[in-house]
PDB file of C-alpha atoms and ligand atoms in Angstrom:
ATOM      1  CA  UNK A 267      18.646   8.795  -3.019  1.00 62.00           C
ATOM      2  CA  UNK A 268      15.577   6.738  -4.174  1.00 89.00           C
ATOM      3  CA  UNK A 269      15.715   4.333  -1.481  1.00 95.00           C
ATOM      4  CA  UNK A 270      16.195   4.290   2.246  1.00 97.00           C
ATOM      5  CA  UNK A 271      18.327   1.187   2.983  1.00 98.00           C
ATOM      6  CA  UNK A 272      20.424   2.326   5.902  1.00 98.00           C
ATOM      7  CA  UNK A 273      22.486   5.259   7.686  1.00 98.00           C
ATOM      8  CA  UNK A 274      25.653   4.205   6.608  1.00 98.00           C
ATOM      9  CA  UNK A 275      27.165   6.615   4.580  1.00 96.00           C
ATOM     10  CA  UNK A 276      24.266   9.350   5.026  1.00 97.00           C
ATOM     11  CA  UNK A 277      25.559  12.881   5.192  1.00 97.00           C
ATOM     12  CA  UNK A 278      24.553  14.637   8.418  1.00 98.00           C
ATOM     13  CA  UNK A 279      22.410  17.372   6.399  1.00 97.00           C
ATOM     14  CA  UNK A 280      20.343  14.382   4.998  1.00 97.00           C
ATOM     15  CA  UNK A 281      19.800  13.377   8.623  1.00 98.00           C
ATOM     16  CA  UNK A 282      18.933  16.762   9.824  1.00 98.00           C
ATOM     17  CA  UNK A 283      16.679  17.259   7.015  1.00 97.00           C
ATOM     18  CA  UNK A 284      14.575  14.187   7.816  1.00 98.00           C
ATOM     19  CA  UNK A 285      14.792  15.069  11.526  1.00 98.00           C
ATOM     20  CA  UNK A 286      13.357  18.464  10.993  1.00 98.00           C
ATOM     21  CA  UNK A 287      10.712  17.514   8.739  1.00 97.00           C
ATOM     22  CA  UNK A 288       9.630  14.799  11.256  1.00 98.00           C
ATOM     23  CA  UNK A 289       9.656  17.635  14.133  1.00 98.00           C
ATOM     24  CA  UNK A 290       6.873  19.258  11.930  1.00 97.00           C
ATOM     25  CA  UNK A 291       5.098  16.130  11.495  1.00 97.00           C
ATOM     26  CA  UNK A 292       4.988  15.522  15.325  1.00 97.00           C
ATOM     27  CA  UNK A 293       4.023  19.226  16.099  1.00 96.00           C
ATOM     28  CA  UNK A 294       0.974  18.620  13.436  1.00 94.00           C
ATOM     29  CA  UNK A 295       0.023  15.432  14.760  1.00 93.00           C
ATOM     30  CA  UNK A 296       0.284  17.067  18.520  1.00 94.00           C
ATOM     31  CA  UNK A 297      -1.935  19.944  17.420  1.00 92.00           C
ATOM     32  CA  UNK A 298      -4.923  17.785  16.296  1.00 88.00           C
ATOM     33  CA  UNK A 299      -4.509  17.993  12.589  1.00 82.00           C
ATOM     34  CA  UNK A 300      -3.464  14.554  12.047  1.00 82.00           C
ATOM     35  CA  UNK A 301      -4.366  13.862   8.740  1.00 89.00           C
ATOM     36  CA  UNK A 302      -2.663  15.793   5.338  1.00 91.00           C
ATOM     37  CA  UNK A 303      -2.733  15.096   1.539  1.00 92.00           C
ATOM     38  CA  UNK A 304       0.738  15.393   0.655  1.00 92.00           C
ATOM     39  CA  UNK A 305       0.791  11.764  -0.524  1.00 95.00           C
ATOM     40  CA  UNK A 306      -2.876  11.694  -2.180  1.00 94.00           C
ATOM     41  CA  UNK A 307      -3.072   8.998  -5.018  1.00 93.00           C
ATOM     42  CA  UNK A 308       0.064   7.360  -4.073  1.00 95.00           C
ATOM     43  CA  UNK A 309       0.278   3.417  -3.020  1.00 95.00           C
ATOM     44  CA  UNK A 310       2.474   2.098  -0.522  1.00 96.00           C
ATOM     45  CA  UNK A 311       2.949  -1.565   0.427  1.00 95.00           C
ATOM     46  CA  UNK A 312       4.277  -2.984   3.664  1.00 96.00           C
ATOM     47  CA  UNK A 313       5.908  -6.028   3.087  1.00 95.00           C
ATOM     48  CA  UNK A 314       6.922  -7.894   6.262  1.00 94.00           C
ATOM     49  CA  UNK A 315       8.834 -11.348   6.449  1.00 93.00           C
ATOM     50  CA  UNK A 316       9.226 -10.864  10.079  1.00 92.00           C
ATOM     51  CA  UNK A 317       6.862  -9.907  12.807  1.00 91.00           C
ATOM     52  CA  UNK A 318       6.672  -6.586  14.072  1.00 94.00           C
ATOM     53  CA  UNK A 319       4.411  -4.497  16.147  1.00 94.00           C
ATOM     54  CA  UNK A 320       5.717  -0.841  16.224  1.00 97.00           C
ATOM     55  CA  UNK A 321       7.435  -0.645  12.871  1.00 97.00           C
ATOM     56  CA  UNK A 322       4.628  -2.145  10.664  1.00 97.00           C
ATOM     57  CA  UNK A 323       1.898  -0.224  12.531  1.00 97.00           C
ATOM     58  CA  UNK A 324       3.597   3.398  12.379  1.00 98.00           C
ATOM     59  CA  UNK A 325       4.599   2.773   8.584  1.00 98.00           C
ATOM     60  CA  UNK A 326       0.627   2.332   8.251  1.00 98.00           C
ATOM     61  CA  UNK A 327      -0.142   5.102  10.145  1.00 97.00           C
ATOM     62  CA  UNK A 328       2.268   7.327   8.670  1.00 98.00           C
ATOM     63  CA  UNK A 329       1.134   6.860   4.878  1.00 98.00           C
ATOM     64  CA  UNK A 330      -2.632   6.935   6.054  1.00 97.00           C
ATOM     65  CA  UNK A 331      -1.755  10.442   7.743  1.00 96.00           C
ATOM     66  CA  UNK A 332      -0.419  11.686   4.379  1.00 97.00           C
ATOM     67  CA  UNK A 333      -3.276  10.578   2.679  1.00 97.00           C
ATOM     68  CA  UNK A 334      -1.952   7.428   0.897  1.00 97.00           C
ATOM     69  CA  UNK A 335      -3.022   4.398  -0.177  1.00 96.00           C
ATOM     70  CA  UNK A 336      -1.536   1.531   1.944  1.00 97.00           C
ATOM     71  CA  UNK A 337      -1.708  -2.257   2.214  1.00 94.00           C
ATOM     72  CA  UNK A 338       0.267  -4.404   4.540  1.00 93.00           C
ATOM     73  CA  UNK A 339       1.140  -7.798   3.259  1.00 88.00           C
ATOM     74  CA  UNK A 340       2.219 -10.476   5.892  1.00 81.00           C
ATOM     75  CA  UNK A 341       4.389 -13.240   4.917  1.00 80.00           C
ATOM     76  CA  UNK A 342       1.995 -15.898   6.397  1.00 78.00           C
ATOM     77  CA  UNK A 343      -0.865 -14.445   3.989  1.00 76.00           C
ATOM     78  CA  UNK A 344       1.034 -14.133   0.992  1.00 78.00           C
ATOM     79  CA  UNK A 345       2.274 -16.620  -1.772  1.00 81.00           C
ATOM     80  CA  UNK A 346       5.831 -16.602  -0.188  1.00 79.00           C
ATOM     81  CA  UNK A 347       4.062 -19.074   1.736  1.00 74.00           C
ATOM     82  CA  UNK A 348       3.714 -21.357  -1.340  1.00 79.00           C
ATOM     83  CA  UNK A 349       7.469 -20.897  -2.120  1.00 77.00           C
ATOM     84  CA  UNK A 350       7.701 -17.968  -4.021  1.00 84.00           C
ATOM     85  CA  UNK A 351      10.720 -16.175  -3.744  1.00 87.00           C
ATOM     86  CA  UNK A 352      11.670 -12.553  -2.558  1.00 88.00           C
ATOM     87  CA  UNK A 353      12.696 -11.786  -5.790  1.00 89.00           C
ATOM     88  CA  UNK A 354       9.692 -13.037  -7.705  1.00 91.00           C
ATOM     89  CA  UNK A 355       7.288 -11.338  -4.663  1.00 89.00           C
ATOM     90  CA  UNK A 356       8.893  -7.840  -5.258  1.00 87.00           C
ATOM     91  CA  UNK A 357       8.876  -8.269  -9.294  1.00 89.00           C
ATOM     92  CA  UNK A 358       5.104  -9.127  -8.763  1.00 91.00           C
ATOM     93  CA  UNK A 359       4.191  -5.948  -6.496  1.00 89.00           C
ATOM     94  CA  UNK A 360       6.543  -3.574  -8.875  1.00 88.00           C
ATOM     95  CA  UNK A 361       3.878  -4.702 -11.802  1.00 91.00           C
ATOM     96  CA  UNK A 362       1.196  -2.992  -9.800  1.00 91.00           C
ATOM     97  CA  UNK A 363       2.806   0.402  -9.971  1.00 90.00           C
ATOM     98  CA  UNK A 364       3.790   1.184  -6.224  1.00 93.00           C
ATOM     99  CA  UNK A 365       5.074   4.215  -5.310  1.00 94.00           C
ATOM    100  CA  UNK A 366       7.177   2.728  -2.140  1.00 95.00           C
ATOM    101  CA  UNK A 367       7.693  -0.553  -0.867  1.00 96.00           C
ATOM    102  CA  UNK A 368       8.740  -0.991   2.951  1.00 97.00           C
ATOM    103  CA  UNK A 369      10.299  -4.018   3.729  1.00 96.00           C
ATOM    104  CA  UNK A 370      11.304  -6.114   6.422  1.00 96.00           C
ATOM    105  CA  UNK A 371      13.245  -9.461   5.887  1.00 95.00           C
ATOM    106  CA  UNK A 372      15.285 -11.695   8.360  1.00 94.00           C
ATOM    107  CA  UNK A 373      18.507 -11.909   6.015  1.00 95.00           C
ATOM    108  CA  UNK A 374      20.884  -8.884   6.198  1.00 96.00           C
ATOM    109  CA  UNK A 375      21.075  -7.361   2.611  1.00 96.00           C
ATOM    110  CA  UNK A 376      17.784  -8.714   1.271  1.00 95.00           C
ATOM    111  CA  UNK A 377      16.316  -5.457   1.078  1.00 96.00           C
ATOM    112  CA  UNK A 378      18.849  -3.923  -0.915  1.00 96.00           C
ATOM    113  CA  UNK A 379      18.660  -6.971  -3.173  1.00 94.00           C
ATOM    114  CA  UNK A 380      15.039  -6.318  -3.548  1.00 94.00           C
ATOM    115  CA  UNK A 381      15.467  -2.845  -4.325  1.00 95.00           C
ATOM    116  CA  UNK A 382      17.565  -3.406  -7.429  1.00 94.00           C
ATOM    117  CA  UNK A 383      14.564  -5.296  -8.706  1.00 92.00           C
ATOM    118  CA  UNK A 384      11.894  -2.745  -8.484  1.00 93.00           C
ATOM    119  CA  UNK A 385      11.092   0.689  -9.594  1.00 91.00           C
ATOM    120  CA  UNK A 386       9.398   2.475  -6.161  1.00 93.00           C
ATOM    121  CA  UNK A 387      10.895   3.681  -3.283  1.00 94.00           C
ATOM    122  CA  UNK A 388      12.390   0.905  -1.102  1.00 96.00           C
ATOM    123  CA  UNK A 389      12.609   1.781   2.518  1.00 98.00           C
ATOM    124  CA  UNK A 390      14.389  -0.884   4.912  1.00 98.00           C
ATOM    125  CA  UNK A 391      12.396  -1.683   7.767  1.00 98.00           C
ATOM    126  CA  UNK A 392      14.760  -4.166   9.426  1.00 98.00           C
ATOM    127  CA  UNK A 393      17.326  -6.487   7.808  1.00 98.00           C
ATOM    128  CA  UNK A 394      18.853  -9.263   9.624  1.00 96.00           C
ATOM    129  CA  UNK A 395      21.352  -7.811  11.609  1.00 95.00           C
ATOM    130  CA  UNK A 396      22.229  -5.167   9.280  1.00 97.00           C
ATOM    131  CA  UNK A 397      20.213  -1.997   9.370  1.00 98.00           C
ATOM    132  CA  UNK A 398      17.113  -0.362  10.824  1.00 98.00           C
ATOM    133  CA  UNK A 399      17.047   3.239   9.611  1.00 98.00           C
ATOM    134  CA  UNK A 400      13.947   4.548  10.642  1.00 98.00           C
ATOM    135  CA  UNK A 401      14.548   3.258  14.120  1.00 98.00           C
ATOM    136  CA  UNK A 402      17.899   5.237  14.418  1.00 98.00           C
ATOM    137  CA  UNK A 403      16.284   7.989  13.100  1.00 98.00           C
ATOM    138  CA  UNK A 404      13.179   8.153  15.480  1.00 98.00           C
ATOM    139  CA  UNK A 405      15.697   7.155  18.298  1.00 99.00           C
ATOM    140  CA  UNK A 406      17.776  10.605  17.209  1.00 99.00           C
ATOM    141  CA  UNK A 407      14.459  12.383  17.144  1.00 98.00           C
ATOM    142  CA  UNK A 408      13.633  11.674  20.561  1.00 98.00           C
ATOM    143  CA  UNK A 409      16.971  12.450  22.070  1.00 98.00           C
ATOM    144  CA  UNK A 410      16.988  15.558  20.281  1.00 98.00           C
ATOM    145  CA  UNK A 411      13.800  16.898  21.245  1.00 98.00           C
ATOM    146  CA  UNK A 412      14.669  16.103  24.882  1.00 98.00           C
ATOM    147  CA  UNK A 413      18.589  17.455  24.907  1.00 98.00           C
ATOM    148  CA  UNK A 414      17.976  20.144  22.479  1.00 98.00           C
ATOM    149  CA  UNK A 415      21.155  18.804  20.271  1.00 98.00           C
ATOM    150  CA  UNK A 416      22.770  15.026  19.512  1.00 98.00           C
ATOM    151  CA  UNK A 417      26.544  16.468  19.129  1.00 98.00           C
ATOM    152  CA  UNK A 418      28.903  15.777  22.156  1.00 98.00           C
ATOM    153  CA  UNK A 419      26.413  13.628  23.740  1.00 98.00           C
ATOM    154  CA  UNK A 420      27.721  10.285  25.370  1.00 98.00           C
ATOM    155  CA  UNK A 421      25.566   7.357  24.424  1.00 99.00           C
ATOM    156  CA  UNK A 422      25.721   3.867  25.571  1.00 98.00           C
ATOM    157  CA  UNK A 423      24.231   1.271  23.389  1.00 98.00           C
ATOM    158  CA  UNK A 424      24.014  -1.979  25.745  1.00 98.00           C
ATOM    159  CA  UNK A 425      23.122  -5.607  25.727  1.00 96.00           C
ATOM    160  CA  UNK A 426      22.675  -7.816  22.231  1.00 95.00           C
ATOM    161  CA  UNK A 427      24.879  -5.694  19.951  1.00 97.00           C
ATOM    162  CA  UNK A 428      25.935  -8.652  17.932  1.00 95.00           C
ATOM    163  CA  UNK A 429      22.474  -9.380  16.603  1.00 94.00           C
ATOM    164  CA  UNK A 430      21.155  -5.671  16.390  1.00 97.00           C
ATOM    165  CA  UNK A 431      20.256  -3.959  13.344  1.00 98.00           C
ATOM    166  CA  UNK A 432      19.019  -1.026  15.947  1.00 98.00           C
ATOM    167  CA  UNK A 433      22.933  -0.574  17.289  1.00 98.00           C
ATOM    168  CA  UNK A 434      24.173  -0.559  13.634  1.00 98.00           C
ATOM    169  CA  UNK A 435      22.004   2.121  12.562  1.00 98.00           C
ATOM    170  CA  UNK A 436      22.325   4.035  15.724  1.00 98.00           C
ATOM    171  CA  UNK A 437      25.898   3.849  15.368  1.00 98.00           C
ATOM    172  CA  UNK A 438      26.297   5.106  12.056  1.00 98.00           C
ATOM    173  CA  UNK A 439      23.728   7.847  13.065  1.00 98.00           C
ATOM    174  CA  UNK A 440      25.000   9.145  16.163  1.00 98.00           C
ATOM    175  CA  UNK A 441      28.673   9.141  14.837  1.00 98.00           C
ATOM    176  CA  UNK A 442      27.679  11.323  11.796  1.00 98.00           C
ATOM    177  CA  UNK A 443      26.237  13.533  14.207  1.00 98.00           C
ATOM    178  CA  UNK A 444      28.876  14.247  16.109  1.00 98.00           C
ATOM    179  CA  UNK A 445      27.765  12.230  19.498  1.00 98.00           C
ATOM    180  CA  UNK A 446      30.205   9.712  21.107  1.00 98.00           C
ATOM    181  CA  UNK A 447      29.020   6.262  21.384  1.00 98.00           C
ATOM    182  CA  UNK A 448      30.156   3.252  23.382  1.00 98.00           C
ATOM    183  CA  UNK A 449      28.589  -0.377  23.258  1.00 98.00           C
ATOM    184  CA  UNK A 450      28.501  -2.211  26.469  1.00 98.00           C
ATOM    185  CA  UNK A 451      27.786  -6.111  26.039  1.00 97.00           C
ATOM    186  CA  UNK A 452      29.266  -9.444  27.180  1.00 95.00           C
ATOM    187  CA  UNK A 453      32.364 -10.724  25.078  1.00 95.00           C
ATOM    188  CA  UNK A 454      29.967 -13.201  23.129  1.00 93.00           C
ATOM    189  CA  UNK A 455      27.570 -10.716  22.012  1.00 95.00           C
ATOM    190  CA  UNK A 456      30.240  -7.927  21.033  1.00 95.00           C
ATOM    191  CA  UNK A 457      30.612  -8.344  17.130  1.00 94.00           C
ATOM    192  CA  UNK A 458      34.585  -8.727  16.718  1.00 93.00           C
ATOM    193  CA  UNK A 459      35.931  -5.333  15.218  1.00 94.00           C
ATOM    194  CA  UNK A 460      33.035  -3.342  16.482  1.00 96.00           C
ATOM    195  CA  UNK A 461      35.404  -0.564  17.646  1.00 96.00           C
ATOM    196  CA  UNK A 462      36.227  -0.212  13.564  1.00 97.00           C
ATOM    197  CA  UNK A 463      32.424   1.720  13.176  1.00 97.00           C
ATOM    198  CA  UNK A 464      34.106   4.169  15.536  1.00 97.00           C
ATOM    199  CA  UNK A 465      32.938   2.972  19.307  1.00 98.00           C
ATOM    200  CA  UNK A 466      34.471   2.248  22.564  1.00 98.00           C
ATOM    201  CA  UNK A 467      33.765  -1.273  23.578  1.00 98.00           C
ATOM    202  CA  UNK A 468      33.054  -2.207  27.426  1.00 98.00           C
ATOM    203  CA  UNK A 469      32.054  -5.564  29.000  1.00 97.00           C
ATOM    204  CA  UNK A 470      31.367  -4.063  32.134  1.00 98.00           C
ATOM    205  CA  UNK A 471      28.444  -2.228  32.802  1.00 97.00           C
ATOM    206  CA  UNK A 472      29.524  -0.397  35.481  1.00 96.00           C
ATOM    207  CA  UNK A 473      32.323   0.923  33.573  1.00 98.00           C
ATOM    208  CA  UNK A 474      30.293   1.847  30.445  1.00 98.00           C
ATOM    209  CA  UNK A 475      27.482   3.362  32.044  1.00 98.00           C
ATOM    210  CA  UNK A 476      29.608   6.067  33.931  1.00 98.00           C
ATOM    211  CA  UNK A 477      28.683   9.510  32.889  1.00 98.00           C
ATOM    212  CA  UNK A 478      26.739   8.649  29.794  1.00 98.00           C
ATOM    213  CA  UNK A 479      23.603  11.170  28.882  1.00 98.00           C
ATOM    214  CA  UNK A 480      21.678   8.140  27.179  1.00 98.00           C
ATOM    215  CA  UNK A 481      21.041   4.594  28.256  1.00 98.00           C
ATOM    216  CA  UNK A 482      19.996   2.651  25.103  1.00 98.00           C
ATOM    217  CA  UNK A 483      19.000  -0.839  26.001  1.00 98.00           C
ATOM    218  CA  UNK A 484      18.487  -3.695  23.212  1.00 97.00           C
ATOM    219  CA  UNK A 485      16.558  -6.711  23.371  1.00 95.00           C
ATOM    220  CA  UNK A 486      17.833  -9.857  23.401  1.00 93.00           C
ATOM    221  CA  UNK A 487      17.045 -11.638  20.507  1.00 91.00           C
ATOM    222  CA  UNK A 488      16.390 -15.122  21.432  1.00 82.00           C
ATOM    223  CA  UNK A 489      15.293 -16.158  18.234  1.00 80.00           C
ATOM    224  CA  UNK A 490      18.566 -15.427  16.682  1.00 79.00           C
ATOM    225  CA  UNK A 491      20.426 -17.120  19.393  1.00 78.00           C
ATOM    226  CA  UNK A 492      21.863 -20.447  17.710  1.00 70.00           C
ATOM    227  CA  UNK A 493      24.568 -21.019  20.042  1.00 68.00           C
ATOM    228  CA  UNK A 494      24.986 -20.744  23.649  1.00 68.00           C
ATOM    229  CA  UNK A 495      25.799 -16.858  23.792  1.00 73.00           C
ATOM    230  CA  UNK A 496      24.322 -16.040  27.325  1.00 75.00           C
ATOM    231  CA  UNK A 497      25.017 -18.634  30.474  1.00 74.00           C
ATOM    232  CA  UNK A 498      21.439 -18.044  31.720  1.00 85.00           C
ATOM    233  CA  UNK A 499      18.685 -15.204  31.630  1.00 87.00           C
ATOM    234  CA  UNK A 500      18.977 -14.620  35.409  1.00 90.00           C
ATOM    235  CA  UNK A 501      22.601 -14.125  34.793  1.00 91.00           C
ATOM    236  CA  UNK A 502      22.617 -11.916  31.879  1.00 92.00           C
ATOM    237  CA  UNK A 503      20.059  -9.904  34.045  1.00 95.00           C
ATOM    238  CA  UNK A 504      22.437  -9.819  36.914  1.00 96.00           C
ATOM    239  CA  UNK A 505      25.248  -8.639  34.780  1.00 96.00           C
ATOM    240  CA  UNK A 506      23.903  -6.397  31.915  1.00 96.00           C
ATOM    241  CA  UNK A 507      20.246  -5.973  32.936  1.00 97.00           C
ATOM    242  CA  UNK A 508      19.692  -2.126  33.485  1.00 98.00           C
ATOM    243  CA  UNK A 509      18.360  -1.768  37.064  1.00 98.00           C
ATOM    244  CA  UNK A 510      17.973   1.266  39.367  1.00 97.00           C
ATOM    245  CA  UNK A 511      21.786   0.436  40.718  1.00 97.00           C
ATOM    246  CA  UNK A 512      23.488   0.194  36.947  1.00 98.00           C
ATOM    247  CA  UNK A 513      21.389   3.338  36.103  1.00 98.00           C
ATOM    248  CA  UNK A 514      23.058   5.427  39.227  1.00 98.00           C
ATOM    249  CA  UNK A 515      26.475   5.425  37.372  1.00 98.00           C
ATOM    250  CA  UNK A 516      24.906   7.446  34.451  1.00 98.00           C
ATOM    251  CA  UNK A 517      24.341  11.100  34.448  1.00 98.00           C
ATOM    252  CA  UNK A 518      21.468  11.964  36.554  1.00 97.00           C
ATOM    253  CA  UNK A 519      19.703  13.426  33.732  1.00 97.00           C
ATOM    254  CA  UNK A 520      20.380  10.357  31.498  1.00 98.00           C
ATOM    255  CA  UNK A 521      17.349   9.100  29.632  1.00 98.00           C
ATOM    256  CA  UNK A 522      16.359   5.662  29.246  1.00 98.00           C
ATOM    257  CA  UNK A 523      15.843   4.185  26.022  1.00 98.00           C
ATOM    258  CA  UNK A 524      14.588   0.969  24.340  1.00 98.00           C
ATOM    259  CA  UNK A 525      13.424   0.166  20.708  1.00 98.00           C
ATOM    260  CA  UNK A 526      10.807  -2.360  21.822  1.00 96.00           C
ATOM    261  CA  UNK A 527       9.629  -5.145  22.332  1.00 96.00           C
ATOM    262  CA  UNK A 528      10.958  -5.355  25.853  1.00 96.00           C
ATOM    263  CA  UNK A 529      12.075  -8.206  27.515  1.00 94.00           C
ATOM    264  CA  UNK A 530      11.277  -7.148  31.209  1.00 97.00           C
ATOM    265  CA  UNK A 531      13.467  -8.662  33.672  1.00 95.00           C
ATOM    266  CA  UNK A 532      16.035  -9.897  30.982  1.00 93.00           C
ATOM    267  CA  UNK A 533      17.537  -6.711  29.681  1.00 95.00           C
ATOM    268  CA  UNK A 534      15.594  -3.771  31.687  1.00 97.00           C
ATOM    269  CA  UNK A 535      14.174  -4.000  35.052  1.00 97.00           C
ATOM    270  CA  UNK A 536      10.372  -2.686  35.091  1.00 97.00           C
ATOM    271  CA  UNK A 537      11.383   0.030  37.974  1.00 96.00           C
ATOM    272  CA  UNK A 538      13.368   1.760  35.281  1.00 97.00           C
ATOM    273  CA  UNK A 539      11.374   1.063  32.240  1.00 97.00           C
ATOM    274  CA  UNK A 540       8.233   2.375  33.911  1.00 97.00           C
ATOM    275  CA  UNK A 541      10.312   5.622  35.307  1.00 96.00           C
ATOM    276  CA  UNK A 542       8.834   7.955  32.857  1.00 93.00           C
ATOM    277  CA  UNK A 543      10.560  10.950  34.319  1.00 93.00           C
ATOM    278  CA  UNK A 544      13.543   9.350  32.429  1.00 96.00           C
ATOM    279  CA  UNK A 545      12.313   6.499  30.398  1.00 98.00           C
ATOM    280  CA  UNK A 546      11.326   8.126  27.016  1.00 98.00           C
ATOM    281  CA  UNK A 547      10.259   4.473  25.563  1.00 98.00           C
ATOM    282  CA  UNK A 548       6.792   5.893  24.744  1.00 97.00           C
ATOM    283  CA  UNK A 549       8.206   8.961  23.199  1.00 98.00           C
ATOM    284  CA  UNK A 550      10.160   6.472  20.897  1.00 98.00           C
ATOM    285  CA  UNK A 551       6.725   5.111  19.603  1.00 98.00           C
ATOM    286  CA  UNK A 552       5.412   8.533  19.008  1.00 97.00           C
ATOM    287  CA  UNK A 553       8.302   9.780  17.192  1.00 98.00           C
ATOM    288  CA  UNK A 554       8.273   6.594  15.062  1.00 98.00           C
ATOM    289  CA  UNK A 555       5.225   7.592  13.231  1.00 98.00           C
ATOM    290  CA  UNK A 556       6.539  11.135  12.665  1.00 98.00           C
ATOM    291  CA  UNK A 557       9.799   9.940  11.147  1.00 98.00           C
ATOM    292  CA  UNK A 558       7.968   7.740   8.822  1.00 98.00           C
ATOM    293  CA  UNK A 559       5.962  10.014   7.892  1.00 98.00           C
ATOM    294  CA  UNK A 560       9.199  12.185   6.995  1.00 97.00           C
ATOM    295  CA  UNK A 561      10.602   9.583   5.340  1.00 98.00           C
ATOM    296  CA  UNK A 562       7.934   8.518   2.989  1.00 98.00           C
ATOM    297  CA  UNK A 563       7.164  11.983   2.146  1.00 96.00           C
ATOM    298  CA  UNK A 564      10.995  12.801   1.230  1.00 95.00           C
ATOM    299  CA  UNK A 565      11.472   9.749  -0.683  1.00 96.00           C
ATOM    300  CA  UNK A 566       8.044   9.682  -2.540  1.00 94.00           C
ATOM    301  CA  UNK A 567       7.347  13.153  -3.022  1.00 83.00           C
ATOM    302  CA  UNK A 568      10.541  14.519  -2.736  1.00 68.00           C
ATOM    303  CA  UNK A 569       9.829  17.383  -0.017  1.00 32.00           C
ATOM    304  CA  UNK A 570      11.469  20.575  -0.803  1.00 35.00           C
ATOM    305  CA  UNK A 571      13.309  20.894   2.459  1.00 31.00           C
ATOM    306  CA  UNK A 572      15.236  17.818   1.504  1.00 31.00           C
ATOM    307  CA  UNK A 573      16.740  19.384  -1.440  1.00 32.00           C
ATOM    308  CA  UNK A 574      17.245  22.478   0.219  1.00 36.00           C
ATOM    309  CA  UNK A 575      19.352  20.706   2.548  1.00 37.00           C
ATOM    310  CA  UNK A 576      21.535  19.686  -0.089  1.00 37.00           C
ATOM    311  CA  UNK A 577      22.318  23.188  -1.076  1.00 32.00           C
TER     312      UNK A 577
HETATM  313  N1   CP B 836      11.682  -1.595  17.752  1.00 91.27           N
HETATM  314  C1   CP B 836      11.091  -2.349  16.452  1.00 91.27           C
HETATM  315  O1   CP B 836      11.404  -2.360  15.464  1.00 91.27           O
HETATM  316  O2   CP B 836       9.687  -2.791  17.136  1.00 91.27           O
HETATM  317  P1   CP B 836       9.023  -3.909  16.083  1.00 91.27           P
HETATM  318  O3   CP B 836       9.675  -5.448  15.779  1.00 91.27           O
HETATM  319  O4   CP B 836       7.452  -4.045  16.988  1.00 91.27           O
HETATM  320  O5   CP B 836       8.665  -3.165  15.024  1.00 91.27           O
END
């Protein structure tokens, strides 16, 4: 367990241990003692080949709050822009004796490839349409804190499932923790064979949202749409955008989630996104820092409660 490359294959106890530790960091931050010394003297590099607001900032804050030294490398300012390869970049950074490398890349599998070339812990901050493990962990923490548990909840993941690493990581995590998962998307945005991951697939929001506990919306990933996946934004919003009317089909206390960044008026109406009685989108961001603290702490320091969970 040197790396965190994905949620697939993780045991429920590993997930629970990370969520429990993250819970501790949420309480610690809320009590005002934001900074600790757990990772003092350790070095973490954030290497992002794709843009990010939430993930990059929260990994940076998480590292700082644990007392580590952290450096952010954007691709446009690195020698990747001069043609240096992914592997040469990783090997170069590895020579600087890092403790962890947090990597986001546009290609599925790129982070795993990189992890095979370095000595330090590697954390996947999103690779293509494959996995975004810390997003699923922060989503789970948000749900668990609100609902008290994950098992037996009915969760609908809606929209651009085809391109979504967030959907894949969430499906693996929620299944592992005993929740039931539905995916809802137009046929063109549903990966073939998605049911093999243990989900129920719907192409009609009105059927798919019926009686769910959690409505998890996904961003329409325009940058990955090379074909004609959707007829028009207007039509997509009409059939698959979350608005008051469609939300009424879910349970009355259903939570509204979105990993961000949101396309308002495309996959979600501002009216429901900003309904802070039910929308936990801002809480998801808060949980992101705590979850990343837990992951960094566990992988770098081998936190005791992680090892205890194995017993
Ligand atoms: N949810 C998420 O990964 O957001 P960013 O792309 O802003 O990091």
